Amino acid sequence: MRRSGLVLAIFVLSGAAGLVYEVVWSRQLVLVFGNTTQAVATILTGFFGGMAVGSFVGGRLADRVRSPLRLYGLLELVLVAVVVLTPVTFRLLHEVYRAAFGSLETQPGLLALVRFGLAILALAPATVLMGATLPALTRHLSGDQHLSRAFARLYAANTFGAIIGTIAAGFFLIELLGLTATLLVGATCSAIAGFVALAIDRQTSGWQRTIGPAPRRFDDVDPADEPDRTRESRRRARPALALLVAFVSGLTSLGFQTLWTRLLSSGTGNSTYVFSSILAIFLIGLVLGAVTFAYLRPRITQPVLFLAFAQLAVALITVGGLVLVIAQPDRLDPSKALETLWAILRPAVLVVLPATYVMGLSFPASSSLLADDPRRIATFAGRLLAANTAGAIVGTFVIPFFLIPAIGSPSAVAVIALVNLALAGALVVAATDATVLSRAVTAIGSAVVALAIIVSLLSPAGSRFVDPSVSRIFAANGTIFQSAEDEIASVQAGHTIGEQLWVTGTAMTLLTVDAKLMPILPLMLRPDSKTAATVAFGMGSAFRAAVIAGLETDAVELVPSVPKMFHWFYPDADAIVSAPNARVIVTDGRNHLELTGKTYDIIVTDPPPPIESSGAAVISSLEYYQAGAAHLNAGGVMMQWTPYGGTVDEFLDHIRTFRAVFPNVIVAFGPGGYGFFLIGSGDPFAFTDTDIRNVLARPGISSAYDSPEKTADGWATKIPSLVWIQGADVDRIVGSGPLITDDHPLPEYFLLRRLFGDHSPKLSPGELMKLSAQTHRELAIGTVPH
């Protein structure tokens, strides 16, 4: 008795655990290697590479054991031990990476190789084990039955579990428990799956030796001994074609997922919930397709032609969805989380869901081209999954590194659709058992769609494939000066209410006085400062102000195209960048600050808005501030810009986290009304009239268009009045409460808090003044400790 229903249930748990691991490990390793596309691609390559090796080796092993179910159970239990140890492993690798960074910082190619090797070391033990599980269960569940039916059922169950894991981790667990505890939840799922598998095996077959004699190879078997079904299956088998379909399915599915995430993130502030939502819908489509195939499999008499038609359908849906839906986006307000989420879900349901439904049909259908040899079922399943995973590796590497920077995300969607159509053409040629009419219809349809895509790509009048970021700007009657897309994001410089910079469709801060003051306020507190670092380039205002003030300045920017837009906002941009005291570094700011050997007198951080942006917590966490403090010279000052958004309590979390590192803190209102300055130091400081005037007297320091003051006298009065709290008032007003840490990235995971648990008022200067006034009243009557 195989208890297939219970076996499928434990594989649902296994799928849930796998996605929990992927979500958590991707975040944890980004903290090690940086949040660049190269680092993320390295992590994904390590993840999928281990899965591919595990699938191939696990398939061969599963065909050589007496109890593949027991093998599966043991794999899951060993995986639990490996997972529990990964945080320790990652910390050790971080120290190895730190040792290599100093000597290789100026050699990015070699540094990328170091990252790749360390990512493989970090992820290989767990991912190899994970990759081996599907072939083992396929071998158990299929018995002497059809491979494709067992493979499709398990693929559907595992993908269904992945949906649960994605939603649970992305929407609930990380916010409630943090990354480490979420990882332990995944390990618990793996442990349950392993123990249940061993219990089923013990009940049905008793404890026997796992490793049995190796089965006879194909060339050792007398064909007369084979069942009729097996001999017929071998005659119809097309293993090379099956592996090709599996490879292209992996490449195009991960390629489309990467592109959809980027395109549908446009205008949302790149919220982490966008990624989770798209991934969940992506997986829902796959599981629905796999379930449908499991039902239709006996009725599919021409699998090669069926696969050809599926490739044509994917191309039609993705290209049509891009032109008709994605390229015509709704207007968004990133501060309205639920409206933003719905604006993402609508095109995802209309485009991602139907496309991935067909993909979910296609990949399991490729297994029907393999022979149903009961002695090699796991081997074939492992090879098929390994080919699919190898395609995924190519998709996650080639598309963001080469295809997107070369032609942009919209055109990349069209190019990947051409890959689907090319495969459809090859399958039509191979479908020799299909009718002439059905082959002709599929071939003509593929050729017509391919021709339409190519004509649009080459059209001198402009492609129909438009980035939604560009569409939004034009819809707001804006003008675009320059548009670019690199491996990190799409970037536009243009004009609406003024000169603006858009990154992934989200407008950055205008040329405001707040941005110009970011390095100037710390300089007023430490007038003898000589060096500065500005993390996040933006429109270049803070960098330019620091260079003009005479500071030796390093500007660190994650998106390569952003500094290239500098000249649209300041006519002296080229002179500033080429100044002897200026250096622009394109890399992850957190990674640079942790690993560089340089120290600074001033460190300025300007996270991109909105405050809930994905990755924002990486440069506003306790560990980030600790890294900043460690790279400040004696008496140095760190300034953290915090834009409006969220609630008063969430803002207090930011201040409390900052104060946990710096004993001396000033919190000041931005005079332009865009947010707050958090200024900290290890030594006492205060604004003085003399230092304010001396800094303002330096050549080149000028006001912005929205400056509330235009003279030195006016600013000498204005700046001290901007201070909201400082000194002992910081602890009294902020009080105790949660901290923003790498393990609990509170700003990015806010959904449950906003929906159910946060009754704090929306952040505003008025609310903060009420809070400080109330604290002072309570202090006066003795209810707050002095």
mmCIF file of N, CA and C in Angstrom, residues 36 71 129 131 241 334 348 391 415 419 453 456 462 472 482 596 635 643 668 697 751 772:
data_model
loop_
_atom_site.group_PDB
_atom_site.id
_atom_site.type_symbol
_atom_site.label_atom_id
_atom_site.label_comp_id
_atom_site.label_asym_id
_atom_site.label_seq_id
_atom_site.Cartn_x
_atom_site.Cartn_y
_atom_site.Cartn_z
ATOM 1 N N THR A 36 23.237 43.658 -4.873
ATOM 2 C CA THR A 36 23.375 43.884 -6.302
ATOM 3 C C THR A 36 22.758 42.726 -7.074
ATOM 4 N N LEU A 71 14.380 6.494 1.646
ATOM 5 C CA LEU A 71 15.439 7.407 1.215
ATOM 6 C C LEU A 71 14.965 8.850 1.301
ATOM 7 N N LEU A 129 20.342 18.125 -1.306
ATOM 8 C CA LEU A 129 19.368 17.262 -0.625
ATOM 9 C C LEU A 129 17.954 17.555 -1.108
ATOM 10 N N GLY A 131 17.024 18.828 -3.983
ATOM 11 C CA GLY A 131 16.863 18.379 -5.364
ATOM 12 C C GLY A 131 16.663 16.884 -5.491
ATOM 13 N N LEU A 241 14.282 15.132 -26.731
ATOM 14 C CA LEU A 241 13.274 16.177 -26.889
ATOM 15 C C LEU A 241 12.679 16.559 -25.542
ATOM 16 N N PRO A 334 2.166 54.690 -3.694
ATOM 17 C CA PRO A 334 2.843 53.670 -2.903
ATOM 18 C C PRO A 334 2.512 53.722 -1.414
ATOM 19 N N ALA A 348 -1.350 40.866 -12.792
ATOM 20 C CA ALA A 348 -0.773 39.548 -12.539
ATOM 21 C C ALA A 348 -1.788 38.451 -12.818
ATOM 22 N N GLY A 391 17.994 25.166 -17.058
ATOM 23 C CA GLY A 391 17.390 26.272 -17.801
ATOM 24 C C GLY A 391 17.091 27.453 -16.907
ATOM 25 N N VAL A 415 11.674 38.824 -26.705
ATOM 26 C CA VAL A 415 12.736 37.913 -27.134
ATOM 27 C C VAL A 415 12.543 36.529 -26.527
ATOM 28 N N VAL A 419 11.839 32.624 -28.129
ATOM 29 C CA VAL A 419 12.416 31.323 -27.763
ATOM 30 C C VAL A 419 11.315 30.271 -27.668
ATOM 31 N N ILE A 453 6.221 39.905 -33.693
ATOM 32 C CA ILE A 453 7.145 40.330 -32.642
ATOM 33 C C ILE A 453 8.393 40.953 -33.241
ATOM 34 N N SER A 456 7.760 44.412 -34.715
ATOM 35 C CA SER A 456 7.608 45.423 -33.665
ATOM 36 C C SER A 456 8.958 45.776 -33.041
ATOM 37 N N GLY A 462 9.057 52.945 -33.447
ATOM 38 C CA GLY A 462 8.965 52.703 -32.014
ATOM 39 C C GLY A 462 8.232 51.414 -31.710
ATOM 40 N N ARG A 472 3.582 55.617 -17.293
ATOM 41 C CA ARG A 472 3.061 56.416 -16.174
ATOM 42 C C ARG A 472 3.498 57.875 -16.283
ATOM 43 N N GLN A 482 15.734 61.399 -20.530
ATOM 44 C CA GLN A 482 16.556 60.226 -20.822
ATOM 45 C C GLN A 482 15.957 59.030 -20.084
ATOM 46 N N THR A 596 34.531 47.930 3.560
ATOM 47 C CA THR A 596 35.624 48.816 3.167
ATOM 48 C C THR A 596 36.583 49.057 4.327
ATOM 49 N N GLY A 635 34.770 61.031 16.874
ATOM 50 C CA GLY A 635 33.913 62.202 16.841
ATOM 51 C C GLY A 635 33.090 62.339 15.590
ATOM 52 N N PRO A 643 12.201 59.442 5.307
ATOM 53 C CA PRO A 643 11.094 60.177 4.678
ATOM 54 C C PRO A 643 9.784 59.926 5.401
ATOM 55 N N ALA A 668 15.791 65.983 13.749
ATOM 56 C CA ALA A 668 15.401 67.297 13.249
ATOM 57 C C ALA A 668 14.441 67.177 12.084
ATOM 58 N N ALA A 697 29.381 80.077 5.074
ATOM 59 C CA ALA A 697 30.264 81.028 4.414
ATOM 60 C C ALA A 697 31.196 80.368 3.406
ATOM 61 N N LEU A 751 2.263 44.508 6.619
ATOM 62 C CA LEU A 751 0.870 44.298 6.239
ATOM 63 C C LEU A 751 -0.022 43.973 7.434
ATOM 64 N N SER A 772 5.797 64.902 22.015
ATOM 65 C CA SER A 772 6.837 65.479 22.861
ATOM 66 C C SER A 772 6.228 66.381 23.934
#
